[in-house]
Short mmCIF file of C-alpha atoms (C1' of nucleotides) in Angstrom, two decimals:
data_model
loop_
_atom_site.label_atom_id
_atom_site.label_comp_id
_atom_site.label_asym_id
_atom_site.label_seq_id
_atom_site.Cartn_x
_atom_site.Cartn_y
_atom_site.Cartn_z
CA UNK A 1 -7.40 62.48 -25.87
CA UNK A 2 -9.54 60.54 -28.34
CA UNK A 3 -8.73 61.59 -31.76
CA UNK A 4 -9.62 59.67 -35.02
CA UNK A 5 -7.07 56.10 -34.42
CA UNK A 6 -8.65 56.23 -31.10
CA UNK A 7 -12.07 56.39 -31.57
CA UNK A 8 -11.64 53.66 -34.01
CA UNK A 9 -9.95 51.58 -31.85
CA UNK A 10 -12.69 52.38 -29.29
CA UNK A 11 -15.35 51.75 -31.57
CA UNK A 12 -13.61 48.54 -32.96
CA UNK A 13 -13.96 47.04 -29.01
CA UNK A 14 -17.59 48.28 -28.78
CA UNK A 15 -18.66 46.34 -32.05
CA UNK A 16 -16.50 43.22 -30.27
CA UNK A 17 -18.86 43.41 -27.14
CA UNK A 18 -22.15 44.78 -28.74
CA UNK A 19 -22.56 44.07 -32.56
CA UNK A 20 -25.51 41.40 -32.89
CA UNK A 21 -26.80 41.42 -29.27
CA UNK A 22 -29.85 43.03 -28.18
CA UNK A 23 -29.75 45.45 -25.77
CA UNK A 24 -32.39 44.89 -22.82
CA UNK A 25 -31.80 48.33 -20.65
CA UNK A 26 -30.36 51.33 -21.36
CA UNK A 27 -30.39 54.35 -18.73
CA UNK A 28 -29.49 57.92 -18.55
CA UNK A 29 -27.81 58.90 -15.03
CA UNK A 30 -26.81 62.18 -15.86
CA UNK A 31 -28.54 63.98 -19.56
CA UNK A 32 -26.43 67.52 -19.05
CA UNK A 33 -23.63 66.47 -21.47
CA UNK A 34 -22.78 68.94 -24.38
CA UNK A 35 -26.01 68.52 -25.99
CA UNK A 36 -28.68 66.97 -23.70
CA UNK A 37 -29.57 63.68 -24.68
CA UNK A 38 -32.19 62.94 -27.12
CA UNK A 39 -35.73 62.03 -26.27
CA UNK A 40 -36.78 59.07 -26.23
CA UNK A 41 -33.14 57.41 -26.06
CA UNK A 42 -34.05 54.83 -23.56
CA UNK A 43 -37.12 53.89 -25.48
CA UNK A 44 -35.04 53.46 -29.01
CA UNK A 45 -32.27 51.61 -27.60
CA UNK A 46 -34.54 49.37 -25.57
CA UNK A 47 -35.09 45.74 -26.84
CA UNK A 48 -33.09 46.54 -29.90
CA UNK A 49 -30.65 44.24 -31.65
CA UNK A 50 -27.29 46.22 -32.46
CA UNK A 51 -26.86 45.67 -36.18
CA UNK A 52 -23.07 47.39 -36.55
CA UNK A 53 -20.71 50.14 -36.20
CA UNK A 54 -18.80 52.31 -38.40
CA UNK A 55 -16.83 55.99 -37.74
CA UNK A 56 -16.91 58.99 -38.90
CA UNK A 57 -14.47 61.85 -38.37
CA UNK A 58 -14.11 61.10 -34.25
CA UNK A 59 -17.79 60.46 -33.97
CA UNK A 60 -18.92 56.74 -33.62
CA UNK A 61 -22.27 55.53 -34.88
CA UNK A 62 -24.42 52.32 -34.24
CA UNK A 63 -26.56 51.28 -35.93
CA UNK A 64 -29.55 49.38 -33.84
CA UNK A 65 -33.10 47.65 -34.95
CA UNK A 66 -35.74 50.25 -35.83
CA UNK A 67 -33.80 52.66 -37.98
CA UNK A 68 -32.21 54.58 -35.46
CA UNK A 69 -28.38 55.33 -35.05
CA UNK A 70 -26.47 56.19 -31.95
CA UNK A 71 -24.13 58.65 -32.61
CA UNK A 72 -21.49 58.84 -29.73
CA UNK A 73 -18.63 61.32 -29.12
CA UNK A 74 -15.99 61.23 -26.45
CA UNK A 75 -14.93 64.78 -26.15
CA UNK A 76 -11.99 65.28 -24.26
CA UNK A 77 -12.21 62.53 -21.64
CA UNK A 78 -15.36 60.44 -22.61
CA UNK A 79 -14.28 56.65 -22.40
CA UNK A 80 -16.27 53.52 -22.79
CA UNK A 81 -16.03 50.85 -19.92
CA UNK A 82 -17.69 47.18 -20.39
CA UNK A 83 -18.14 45.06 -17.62
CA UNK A 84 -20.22 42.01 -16.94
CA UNK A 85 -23.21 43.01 -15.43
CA UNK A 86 -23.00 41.41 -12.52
CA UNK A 87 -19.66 42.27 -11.42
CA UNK A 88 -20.83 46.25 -11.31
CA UNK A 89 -20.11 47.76 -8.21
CA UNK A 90 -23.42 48.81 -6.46
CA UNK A 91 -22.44 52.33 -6.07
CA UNK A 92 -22.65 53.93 -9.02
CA UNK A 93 -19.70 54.61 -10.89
CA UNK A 94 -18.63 58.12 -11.25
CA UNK A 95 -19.46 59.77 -14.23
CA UNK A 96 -21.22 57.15 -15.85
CA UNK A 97 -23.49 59.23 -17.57
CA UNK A 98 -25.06 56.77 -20.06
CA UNK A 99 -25.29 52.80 -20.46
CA UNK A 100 -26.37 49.96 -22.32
CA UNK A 101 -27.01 46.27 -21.13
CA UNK A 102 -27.04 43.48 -23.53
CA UNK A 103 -29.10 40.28 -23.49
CA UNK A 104 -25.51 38.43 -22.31
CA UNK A 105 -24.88 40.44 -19.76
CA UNK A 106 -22.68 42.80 -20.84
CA UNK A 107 -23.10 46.30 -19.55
CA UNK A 108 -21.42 49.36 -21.52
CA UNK A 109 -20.91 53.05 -19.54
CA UNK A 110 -19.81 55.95 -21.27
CA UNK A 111 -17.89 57.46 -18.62
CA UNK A 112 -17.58 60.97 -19.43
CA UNK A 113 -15.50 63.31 -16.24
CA UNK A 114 -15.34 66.63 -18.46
CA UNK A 115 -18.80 66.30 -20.18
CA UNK A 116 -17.49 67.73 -23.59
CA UNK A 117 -18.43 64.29 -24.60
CA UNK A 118 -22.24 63.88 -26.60
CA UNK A 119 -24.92 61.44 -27.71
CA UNK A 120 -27.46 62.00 -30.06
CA UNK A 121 -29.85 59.26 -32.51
CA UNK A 122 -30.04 59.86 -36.05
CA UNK A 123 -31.56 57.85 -38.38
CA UNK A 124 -29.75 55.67 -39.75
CA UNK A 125 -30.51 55.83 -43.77
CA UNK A 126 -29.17 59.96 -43.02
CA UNK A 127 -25.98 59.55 -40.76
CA UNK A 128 -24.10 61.93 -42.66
CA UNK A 129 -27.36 63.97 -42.97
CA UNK A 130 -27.00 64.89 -38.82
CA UNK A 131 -25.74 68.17 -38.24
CA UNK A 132 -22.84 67.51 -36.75
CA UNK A 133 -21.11 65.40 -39.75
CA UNK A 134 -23.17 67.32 -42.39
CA UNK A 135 -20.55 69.54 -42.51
CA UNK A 136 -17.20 67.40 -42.11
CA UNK A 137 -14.42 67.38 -44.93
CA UNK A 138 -13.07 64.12 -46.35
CA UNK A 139 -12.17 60.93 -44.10
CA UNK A 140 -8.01 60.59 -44.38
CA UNK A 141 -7.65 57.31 -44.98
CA UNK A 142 -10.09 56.75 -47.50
CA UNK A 143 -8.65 56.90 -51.34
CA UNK A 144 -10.44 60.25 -51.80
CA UNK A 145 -8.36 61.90 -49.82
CA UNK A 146 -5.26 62.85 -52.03
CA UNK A 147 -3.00 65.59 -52.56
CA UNK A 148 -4.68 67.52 -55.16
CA UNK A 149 -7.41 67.18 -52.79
CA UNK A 150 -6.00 68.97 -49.50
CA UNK A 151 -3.93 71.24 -52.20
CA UNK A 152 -7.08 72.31 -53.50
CA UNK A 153 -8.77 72.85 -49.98
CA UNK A 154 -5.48 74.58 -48.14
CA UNK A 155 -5.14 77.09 -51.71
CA UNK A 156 -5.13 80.92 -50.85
CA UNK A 157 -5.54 80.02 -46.94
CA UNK A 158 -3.62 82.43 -44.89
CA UNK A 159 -3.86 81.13 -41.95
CA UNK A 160 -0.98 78.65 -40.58
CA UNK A 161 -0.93 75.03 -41.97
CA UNK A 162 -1.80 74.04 -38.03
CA UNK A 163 -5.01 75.57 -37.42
CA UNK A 164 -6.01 74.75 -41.07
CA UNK A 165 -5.15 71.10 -40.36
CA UNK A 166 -7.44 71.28 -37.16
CA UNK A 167 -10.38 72.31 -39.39
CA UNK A 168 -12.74 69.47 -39.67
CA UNK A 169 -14.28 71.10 -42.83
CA UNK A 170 -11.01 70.44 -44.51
CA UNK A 171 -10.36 67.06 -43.30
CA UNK A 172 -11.99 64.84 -40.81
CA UNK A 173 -10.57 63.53 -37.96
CA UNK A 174 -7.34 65.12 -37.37
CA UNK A 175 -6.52 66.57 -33.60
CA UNK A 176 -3.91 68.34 -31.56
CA UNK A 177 -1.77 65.68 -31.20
CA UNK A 178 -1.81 63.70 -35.07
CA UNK A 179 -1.61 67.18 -36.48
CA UNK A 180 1.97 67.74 -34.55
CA UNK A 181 2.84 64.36 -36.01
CA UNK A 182 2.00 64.26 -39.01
CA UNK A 183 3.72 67.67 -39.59
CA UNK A 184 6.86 66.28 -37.76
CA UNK A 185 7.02 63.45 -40.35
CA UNK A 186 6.33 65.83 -43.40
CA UNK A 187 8.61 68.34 -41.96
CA UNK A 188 6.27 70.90 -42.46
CA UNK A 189 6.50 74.04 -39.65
CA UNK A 190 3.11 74.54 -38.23
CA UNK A 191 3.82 78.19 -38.41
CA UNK A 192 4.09 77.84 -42.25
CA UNK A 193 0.83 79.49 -44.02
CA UNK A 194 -1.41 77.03 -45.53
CA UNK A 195 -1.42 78.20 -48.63
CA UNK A 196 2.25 77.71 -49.11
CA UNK A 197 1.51 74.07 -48.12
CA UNK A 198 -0.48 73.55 -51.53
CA UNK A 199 1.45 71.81 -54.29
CA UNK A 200 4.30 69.73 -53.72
CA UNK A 201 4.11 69.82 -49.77
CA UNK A 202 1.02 68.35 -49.88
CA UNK A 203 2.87 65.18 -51.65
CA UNK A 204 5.04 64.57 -48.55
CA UNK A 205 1.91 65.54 -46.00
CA UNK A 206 -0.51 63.75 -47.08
CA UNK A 207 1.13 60.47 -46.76
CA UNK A 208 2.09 61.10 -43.78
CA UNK A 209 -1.14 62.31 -42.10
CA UNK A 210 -2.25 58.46 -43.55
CA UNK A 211 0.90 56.79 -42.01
CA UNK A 212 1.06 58.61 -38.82
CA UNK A 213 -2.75 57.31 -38.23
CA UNK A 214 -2.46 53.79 -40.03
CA UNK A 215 0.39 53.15 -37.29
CA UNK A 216 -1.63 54.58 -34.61
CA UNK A 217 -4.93 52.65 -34.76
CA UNK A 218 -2.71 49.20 -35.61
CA UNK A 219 -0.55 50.15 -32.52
CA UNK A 220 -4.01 50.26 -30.72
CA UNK A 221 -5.48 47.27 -32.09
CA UNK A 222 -2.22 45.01 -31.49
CA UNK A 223 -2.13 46.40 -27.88
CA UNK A 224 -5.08 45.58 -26.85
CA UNK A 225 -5.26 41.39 -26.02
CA UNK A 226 -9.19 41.71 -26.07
CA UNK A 227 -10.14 45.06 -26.46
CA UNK A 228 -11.40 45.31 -22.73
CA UNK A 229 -8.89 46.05 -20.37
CA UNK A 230 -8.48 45.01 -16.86
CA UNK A 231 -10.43 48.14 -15.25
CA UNK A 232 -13.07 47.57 -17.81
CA UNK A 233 -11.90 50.19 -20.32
CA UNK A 234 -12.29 49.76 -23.95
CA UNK A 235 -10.19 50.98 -26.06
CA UNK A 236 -6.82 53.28 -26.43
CA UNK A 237 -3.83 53.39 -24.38
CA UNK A 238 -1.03 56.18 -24.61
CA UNK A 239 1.00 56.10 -27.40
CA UNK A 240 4.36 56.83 -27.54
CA UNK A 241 4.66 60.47 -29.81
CA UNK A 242 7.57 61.58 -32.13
CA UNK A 243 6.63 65.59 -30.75
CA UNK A 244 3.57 65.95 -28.70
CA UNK A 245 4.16 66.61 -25.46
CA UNK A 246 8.20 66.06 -25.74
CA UNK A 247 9.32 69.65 -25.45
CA UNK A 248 12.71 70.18 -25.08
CA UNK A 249 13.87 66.13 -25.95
CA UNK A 250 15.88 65.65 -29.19
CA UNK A 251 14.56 65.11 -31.96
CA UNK A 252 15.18 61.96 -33.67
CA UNK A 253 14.72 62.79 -36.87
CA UNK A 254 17.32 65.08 -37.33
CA UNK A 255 20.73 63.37 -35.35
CA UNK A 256 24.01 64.67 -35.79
CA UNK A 257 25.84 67.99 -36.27
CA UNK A 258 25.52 70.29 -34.81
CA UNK A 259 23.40 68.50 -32.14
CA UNK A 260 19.24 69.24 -32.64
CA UNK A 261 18.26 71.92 -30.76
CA UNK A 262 15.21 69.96 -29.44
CA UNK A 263 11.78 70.45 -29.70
CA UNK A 264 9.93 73.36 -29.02
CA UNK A 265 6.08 73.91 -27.83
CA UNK A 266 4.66 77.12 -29.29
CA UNK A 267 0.94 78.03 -28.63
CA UNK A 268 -0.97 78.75 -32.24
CA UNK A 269 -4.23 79.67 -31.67
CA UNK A 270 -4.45 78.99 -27.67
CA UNK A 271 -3.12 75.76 -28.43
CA UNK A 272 0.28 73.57 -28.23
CA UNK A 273 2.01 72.74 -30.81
CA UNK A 274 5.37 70.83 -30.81
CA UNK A 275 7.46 71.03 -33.45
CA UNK A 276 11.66 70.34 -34.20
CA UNK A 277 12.73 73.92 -35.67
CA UNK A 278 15.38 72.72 -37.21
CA UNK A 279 13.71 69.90 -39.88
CA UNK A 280 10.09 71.22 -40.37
CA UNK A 281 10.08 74.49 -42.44
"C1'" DA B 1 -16.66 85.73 -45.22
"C1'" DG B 2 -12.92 83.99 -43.16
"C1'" DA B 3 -10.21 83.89 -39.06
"C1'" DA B 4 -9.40 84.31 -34.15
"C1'" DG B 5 -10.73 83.88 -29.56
"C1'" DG B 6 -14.14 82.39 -25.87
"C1'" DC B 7 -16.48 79.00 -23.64
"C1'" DC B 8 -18.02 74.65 -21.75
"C1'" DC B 9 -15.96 71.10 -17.90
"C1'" DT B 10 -13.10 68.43 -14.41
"C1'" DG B 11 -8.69 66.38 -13.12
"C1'" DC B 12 -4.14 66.83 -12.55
"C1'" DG B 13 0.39 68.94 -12.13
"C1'" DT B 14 2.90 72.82 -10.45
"C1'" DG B 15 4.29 76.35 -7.30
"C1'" DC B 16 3.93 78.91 -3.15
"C1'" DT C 1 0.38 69.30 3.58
"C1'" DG C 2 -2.89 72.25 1.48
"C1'" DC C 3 -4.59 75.29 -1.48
"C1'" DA C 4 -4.88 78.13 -5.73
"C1'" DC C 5 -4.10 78.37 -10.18
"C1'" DG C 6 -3.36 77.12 -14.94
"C1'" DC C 7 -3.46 73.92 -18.37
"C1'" DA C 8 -5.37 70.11 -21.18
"C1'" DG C 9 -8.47 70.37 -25.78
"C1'" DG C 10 -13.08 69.22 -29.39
"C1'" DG C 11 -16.14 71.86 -31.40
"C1'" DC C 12 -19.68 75.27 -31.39
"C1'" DC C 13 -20.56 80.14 -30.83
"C1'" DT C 14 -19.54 84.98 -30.87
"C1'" DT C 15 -16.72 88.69 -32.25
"C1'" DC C 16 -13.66 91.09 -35.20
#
DNA sequence: AGAAGGCCCTGCGTGC
DNA sequence: TGCACGCAGGGCCTTC
């Protein structure tokens, strides 16, 4: 599940294979994704040299020759595979909904099974203009993003600390899983009200929302010998989490005695949150 | 107006 | 073994 250390990590391979060639061919197999794709994609990306990446929130954006931007999501299960051209298989390669060939052969698939993924041009003087990062809260690893800030922005919200964490309009980036984490680490409940997380919380949380991703996308980069795996994948692999998906495990943060009653999944929302009852409060 | 739930989609794990 | 079901969740949209 590609949340913000992925998609950087993903987007750090894509520069490694695409940033300063020119792309000869681009083709659409299948254009029902979550938004159809733009017209005149093909056209745009055709001929043009890619001039460099950069990330925003869990979108991905490059920059190309003529002033456009490619502005790439993976949804749920959207993946990038490069291969060398001529080692594609001649059937084609199931849901490979969109790729890119470059002048050296390289050719890039955004394999997409669930389709939440999308891709859109913008132009590339108004990235943050697009409507889908026009409205998108502070990135949480730049400097901006303090304390006082997400004090300021989680003040007089009612609703739990999780949900609020999930909002993109607070801060940019975060998903199911690094919002378990990062709570974990802070010892923060997820049940807890937001609004109770302003002030001094906040000290403890937002550090660790910046560690718990720092670690991530250097576990990524570190893991990855060339950032193209074996089946042609680029990009993130599965981490090992403190709570996601480790319901009823120990949790090692709190050893001892009496022994930790373990870690429990609650559903906030419709969705699963994991959390050590005993240290986060 | 802010918050909660629905919906899109396919693959995979579980249980009968 | 096979099938049905539920769950996974990012983000927009609708409803309350």
């Amino acid at each position: 599940m590609p949340e913000l250390p992925e998609v950087e990590t993903v987007m750090r391979g894509l520069a490694r294979v695409l940033e300063g060639r020119r792309l000869v061919a681009a083709s659409i197999a299948r254009p029902d994704m979550r938004w159809p794709f733009p017209d005149g994609l093909v056209t745009r990306l055709t001929g043009a040299r890619v001039l460099g990446f950069r990330r925003r929130a869990k979108y991905m954006l490059m920059r190309v020759e003529g002033g456009d931007s490619l502005l790439i999501h993976l949804g749920m299960s959207g993946r990038m595979v490069a291969r060398r051209a001529a080692d594609r298989p001649n059937e084609p390669v199931a849901h490979e909904h969109f790729a890119m060939e470059t002048e050296d052969g390289t050719h890039v698939g955004f394999v997409d099974p669930r389709r939440f993924g999308s891709v859109d041009l913008v132009a590339s003087a108004r990235e943050d203009q697009h409507r889908l990062l026009a409205g998108l809260g502070p990135e949480p690893l730049e400097d901006a993003f303090t304390a006082e800030v997400l004090s300021q922005a989680l003040a007089g919200k009612r609703t739990p600390i999780k949900a609020a964490l999930l909002d993109q309009k607070l801060v940019a980036g975060l998903g199911n899983i690094y919002v378990s984490e990062a709570l974990h680490r802070s010892g923060i409940s997820p049940r807890r009200e937001a609004s109770t997380v302003a002030g001094s919380r906040c000290v403890r949380l937002v550090p660790a929302i910046k560690a718990v991703l720092e670690e991530s996308i250097a576990a990524g980069g570190s893991s990855l010998r060339d950032y193209v795996q074996a089946d042609g994948g680029i990009g993130f692999f599965q981490e090992r989490f403190r709570v996601y998906d480790r319901a009823g495990l120990a949790c090692e943060q709190c050893p001892g005695v009496p022994p930790c009653p373990g870690i429990q999944r609650i559903v906030q929302s419709g969705r699963a949150s994991f959390y050590c009852p005993r240290h986060q409060r």
